[in-house]
Amino acid sequence: SQQGEEDPQALSIQEGENATMNCSYKTSINNLQWYRQNSGRGLVHLILIRSNEREKHSGRLRVTLDTSKKSSSLLITASRAADTASYFCATDVGGGADGLTFGKGTHLIIQP
Amino acid sequence: GAGVSQTPSNKVTEKGKYVELRCDPISGHTALYWYRQSLGQGPEFLIYFQGTGAADDSGLPNDRFFAVRPEGSVSTLKIQRTERGDSAVYLCASSLLAGGFNEQFFGPGTRLTVL
């Protein structure tokens, strides 16, 4: 079963604009991670935010986490054509269950 | 350095046949994970190994699915009596240590098509 649900399912913006994707989840978590998947390729880890953190930055990426609302957002600033991909949030619920639970993803298209 | 590799990249089989999918993790990574990704969906956890033992196989859909990692490195996912619903991309990932705070590195996947 999928724990997370990304919103929107698809997003198309112009190059240079900012892109925001949201993720909601159902159960308590240890941490939340965001992954990128280019067409036909494996997933690439972008950023991990722990349950006791509220915001984290990495380059052009900014992730927020609101555990009271069970939600997270991923912001990509100054988007580039190469950012076109599917983005997934994944949660780790801990308790010895170390497999990640992924959402359905947001498909992001950056128009040149 | 070499990343996670998976073979074959594509596998087409007929309903009822047996298939094996192989994963070579990053050298030195103790934890290995298998996921399955259907079209338009996110990856779905199947099984996780810590060393040679399956630490969590709660995601395996039924007893037709089995995975091994006999020497704590390469892993094989085995599917018996394949069904059309087994068609998906099977992803393998490894991490240096076990635990959700360790980044998982994913392979390119094996696309399985059951006719």
Coordinates of C-alpha atoms in Angstrom, one line a residue:
Chain A
S1 CA 0.0 0.0 0.0
Q2 CA 1.2 3.6 -0.6
Q3 CA 1.6 5.7 2.4
G4 CA 2.3 9.0 0.8
E5 CA 0.3 10.9 -1.8
E6 CA 1.9 13.7 -3.8
D7 CA 0.0 16.7 -5.1
P8 CA -0.3 17.7 -7.9
Q9 CA 0.0 14.5 -9.9
A10 CA 1.4 16.6 -12.8
L11 CA 2.9 20.0 -13.0
S12 CA 4.1 22.0 -16.0
I13 CA 6.0 25.3 -15.6
Q14 CA 8.3 27.6 -17.5
E15 CA 12.0 27.3 -17.1
G16 CA 13.2 29.7 -14.4
E17 CA 10.0 29.5 -12.4
N18 CA 9.8 27.8 -9.0
A19 CA 8.1 24.4 -8.7
T20 CA 6.3 23.3 -5.5
M21 CA 5.2 19.7 -4.8
N22 CA 3.4 18.5 -1.8
C23 CA 3.2 15.1 0.0
S24 CA 0.8 13.9 2.6
Y25 CA 1.2 10.7 4.6
K26 CA -0.8 8.7 7.0
T27 CA 1.2 7.3 9.9
S28 CA 4.0 8.6 12.2
I29 CA 7.4 8.6 10.6
N30 CA 11.1 8.6 11.5
N31 CA 12.0 10.6 8.4
L32 CA 10.8 11.6 5.0
Q33 CA 12.8 11.5 1.8
W34 CA 12.4 12.9 -1.6
Y35 CA 13.6 11.1 -4.7
R36 CA 13.7 12.0 -8.4
Q37 CA 13.1 9.5 -11.3
N38 CA 14.0 10.4 -14.8
S39 CA 12.1 8.5 -17.6
G40 CA 13.3 4.9 -17.8
R41 CA 15.9 5.3 -15.1
G42 CA 16.3 4.4 -11.4
L43 CA 15.5 6.7 -8.5
V44 CA 18.0 9.3 -7.3
H45 CA 17.9 10.4 -3.6
L46 CA 17.5 14.2 -3.3
I47 CA 17.1 15.0 0.4
L48 CA 16.2 13.5 3.8
I49 CA 14.4 15.4 6.5
R50 CA 14.1 13.9 10.0
S51 CA 10.8 14.0 12.0
N52 CA 12.3 16.6 14.4
E53 CA 13.3 19.0 11.6
R54 CA 11.0 21.5 10.0
E55 CA 13.0 22.7 7.0
K56 CA 16.0 21.7 5.1
H57 CA 17.9 23.1 2.1
S58 CA 20.2 21.5 -0.5
G59 CA 21.2 23.7 -3.4
R60 CA 18.1 24.8 -5.3
L61 CA 15.9 22.4 -3.2
R62 CA 14.0 23.3 -0.1
V63 CA 12.0 20.8 1.9
T64 CA 9.6 21.5 4.7
L65 CA 8.0 19.0 7.1
D66 CA 4.9 19.5 9.2
T67 CA 4.4 16.4 11.3
S68 CA 1.2 17.8 12.9
K69 CA -0.4 17.9 9.4
K70 CA 1.5 14.8 8.2
S71 CA 2.7 16.7 5.2
S72 CA 5.8 17.8 3.4
S73 CA 6.7 20.1 0.5
L74 CA 9.5 20.2 -2.0
L75 CA 10.4 23.5 -3.6
I76 CA 12.7 23.6 -6.6
T77 CA 13.8 27.2 -7.3
A78 CA 15.0 28.6 -10.7
S79 CA 13.9 25.4 -12.5
R80 CA 15.8 24.0 -15.4
A81 CA 14.8 21.8 -18.3
A82 CA 16.9 19.0 -16.7
D83 CA 14.6 19.1 -13.7
T84 CA 11.9 17.4 -15.8
A85 CA 11.3 14.1 -14.0
S86 CA 8.9 12.4 -11.6
Y87 CA 9.4 13.3 -7.9
F88 CA 8.4 10.9 -5.1
C89 CA 8.2 11.3 -1.4
A90 CA 9.1 8.3 0.7
T91 CA 8.6 7.7 4.4
D92 CA 10.4 5.6 6.9
V93 CA 8.2 4.4 9.6
G94 CA 10.9 2.8 11.7
G95 CA 10.3 0.0 14.2
G96 CA 12.7 -2.3 12.2
A97 CA 10.7 -1.9 9.0
D98 CA 13.4 -0.2 7.0
G99 CA 11.8 -0.4 3.6
L100 CA 10.6 2.9 2.3
T101 CA 6.9 3.6 1.6
F102 CA 6.6 5.8 -1.6
G103 CA 3.8 8.0 -2.9
K104 CA 2.5 7.9 -6.4
G105 CA 4.7 10.8 -7.5
T106 CA 4.4 14.2 -9.2
H107 CA 5.4 14.4 -12.8
L108 CA 7.2 17.7 -13.4
I109 CA 7.7 19.2 -16.8
I110 CA 9.9 22.2 -17.3
Q111 CA 9.1 24.0 -20.5
P112 CA 12.1 25.7 -22.2
Chain B
G1 CA 32.5 4.1 -8.7
A2 CA 30.1 1.4 -9.7
G3 CA 26.5 1.8 -8.6
V4 CA 23.8 -0.8 -8.1
S5 CA 23.4 -3.0 -11.2
Q6 CA 20.5 -5.2 -12.2
T7 CA 20.2 -7.9 -14.8
P8 CA 18.5 -8.4 -17.1
S9 CA 17.3 -5.0 -17.9
N10 CA 14.3 -6.5 -19.6
K11 CA 12.7 -9.8 -19.2
V12 CA 9.7 -11.1 -21.2
T13 CA 8.2 -14.4 -20.1
E14 CA 5.0 -16.4 -20.5
K15 CA 2.4 -16.8 -17.9
G16 CA 3.2 -19.7 -15.6
K17 CA 7.0 -19.6 -16.2
Y18 CA 9.7 -19.1 -13.5
V19 CA 12.0 -16.1 -13.6
E20 CA 15.0 -14.9 -11.7
L21 CA 16.1 -11.3 -11.4
R22 CA 19.6 -10.4 -10.2
C23 CA 20.9 -7.4 -8.2
D24 CA 24.5 -6.5 -7.6
P25 CA 24.6 -3.9 -4.8
I26 CA 27.3 -1.3 -4.2
S27 CA 30.4 -3.0 -2.8
G28 CA 30.4 -2.9 1.0
H29 CA 26.7 -2.1 1.4
T30 CA 25.2 -4.3 4.0
A31 CA 21.5 -3.6 3.4
L32 CA 19.7 -4.6 0.2
Y33 CA 16.1 -3.8 -0.7
W34 CA 13.7 -5.0 -3.5
Y35 CA 10.8 -2.8 -4.7
R36 CA 8.3 -3.2 -7.4
Q37 CA 7.0 -0.3 -9.5
S38 CA 3.9 -0.6 -11.6
L39 CA 3.1 2.0 -14.4
G40 CA 2.1 5.3 -13.0
Q41 CA 2.8 4.3 -9.4
G42 CA 5.5 4.8 -6.9
P43 CA 7.8 1.9 -5.9
E44 CA 6.3 -0.6 -3.5
F45 CA 8.5 -2.3 -0.9
L46 CA 8.9 -6.1 -1.2
I47 CA 11.8 -7.3 1.0
Y48 CA 14.9 -6.1 2.8
F49 CA 18.1 -8.0 3.6
Q50 CA 20.5 -7.1 6.4
G51 CA 23.6 -9.2 5.4
T52 CA 22.5 -12.6 4.3
G53 CA 19.2 -12.7 6.2
A54 CA 15.8 -11.3 5.2
A55 CA 15.1 -8.8 7.9
D56 CA 11.7 -7.9 6.6
D57 CA 9.8 -9.7 3.9
S58 CA 6.4 -8.3 4.7
G59 CA 6.0 -6.7 1.3
L60 CA 6.2 -9.9 -0.7
P61 CA 2.7 -10.3 -2.3
N62 CA 2.4 -14.1 -1.9
D63 CA 4.4 -17.3 -1.7
R64 CA 5.3 -17.3 -5.4
F65 CA 7.8 -14.6 -4.6
F66 CA 11.1 -15.4 -2.9
A67 CA 14.5 -13.7 -2.6
V68 CA 17.9 -14.8 -1.4
R69 CA 21.2 -13.2 -0.7
P70 CA 23.4 -16.2 0.2
E71 CA 26.8 -14.4 0.6
G72 CA 25.6 -11.1 1.8
S73 CA 26.2 -9.4 -1.6
V74 CA 24.4 -10.3 -4.8
S75 CA 20.7 -11.0 -4.4
T76 CA 18.2 -12.9 -6.6
L77 CA 14.5 -12.3 -6.7
K78 CA 12.7 -15.4 -7.8
I79 CA 9.1 -15.5 -9.1
Q80 CA 7.4 -18.8 -9.6
R81 CA 4.3 -19.4 -11.8
T82 CA 4.4 -15.9 -13.1
E83 CA 1.1 -14.1 -13.7
R84 CA 0.3 -11.1 -15.9
G85 CA -0.2 -9.0 -12.8
D86 CA 3.5 -9.5 -12.0
S87 CA 4.4 -7.3 -14.9
A88 CA 6.3 -4.3 -13.5
V89 CA 9.7 -2.8 -13.1
Y90 CA 11.6 -4.5 -10.2
L91 CA 14.0 -2.1 -8.5
C92 CA 16.8 -3.0 -6.2
A93 CA 18.5 -0.6 -3.8
S94 CA 21.4 -0.9 -1.3
S95 CA 22.5 1.2 1.6
L96 CA 25.8 1.2 3.5
L97 CA 24.0 0.4 6.8
A98 CA 20.5 -0.7 7.7
G99 CA 18.1 1.9 9.1
G100 CA 15.9 4.5 7.5
F101 CA 18.4 7.3 8.0
N102 CA 20.8 5.7 5.5
E103 CA 20.4 6.8 1.8
Q104 CA 19.3 4.0 -0.5
F105 CA 21.0 3.9 -3.8
F106 CA 18.8 2.4 -6.6
G107 CA 19.6 0.4 -9.6
P108 CA 18.1 1.0 -13.0
G109 CA 15.5 -1.8 -12.6
T110 CA 14.5 -4.9 -14.5
R111 CA 11.3 -4.5 -16.6
L112 CA 9.4 -7.7 -16.4
T113 CA 6.6 -8.4 -18.9
V114 CA 4.5 -11.5 -18.4
L115 CA 2.5 -12.4 -21.6

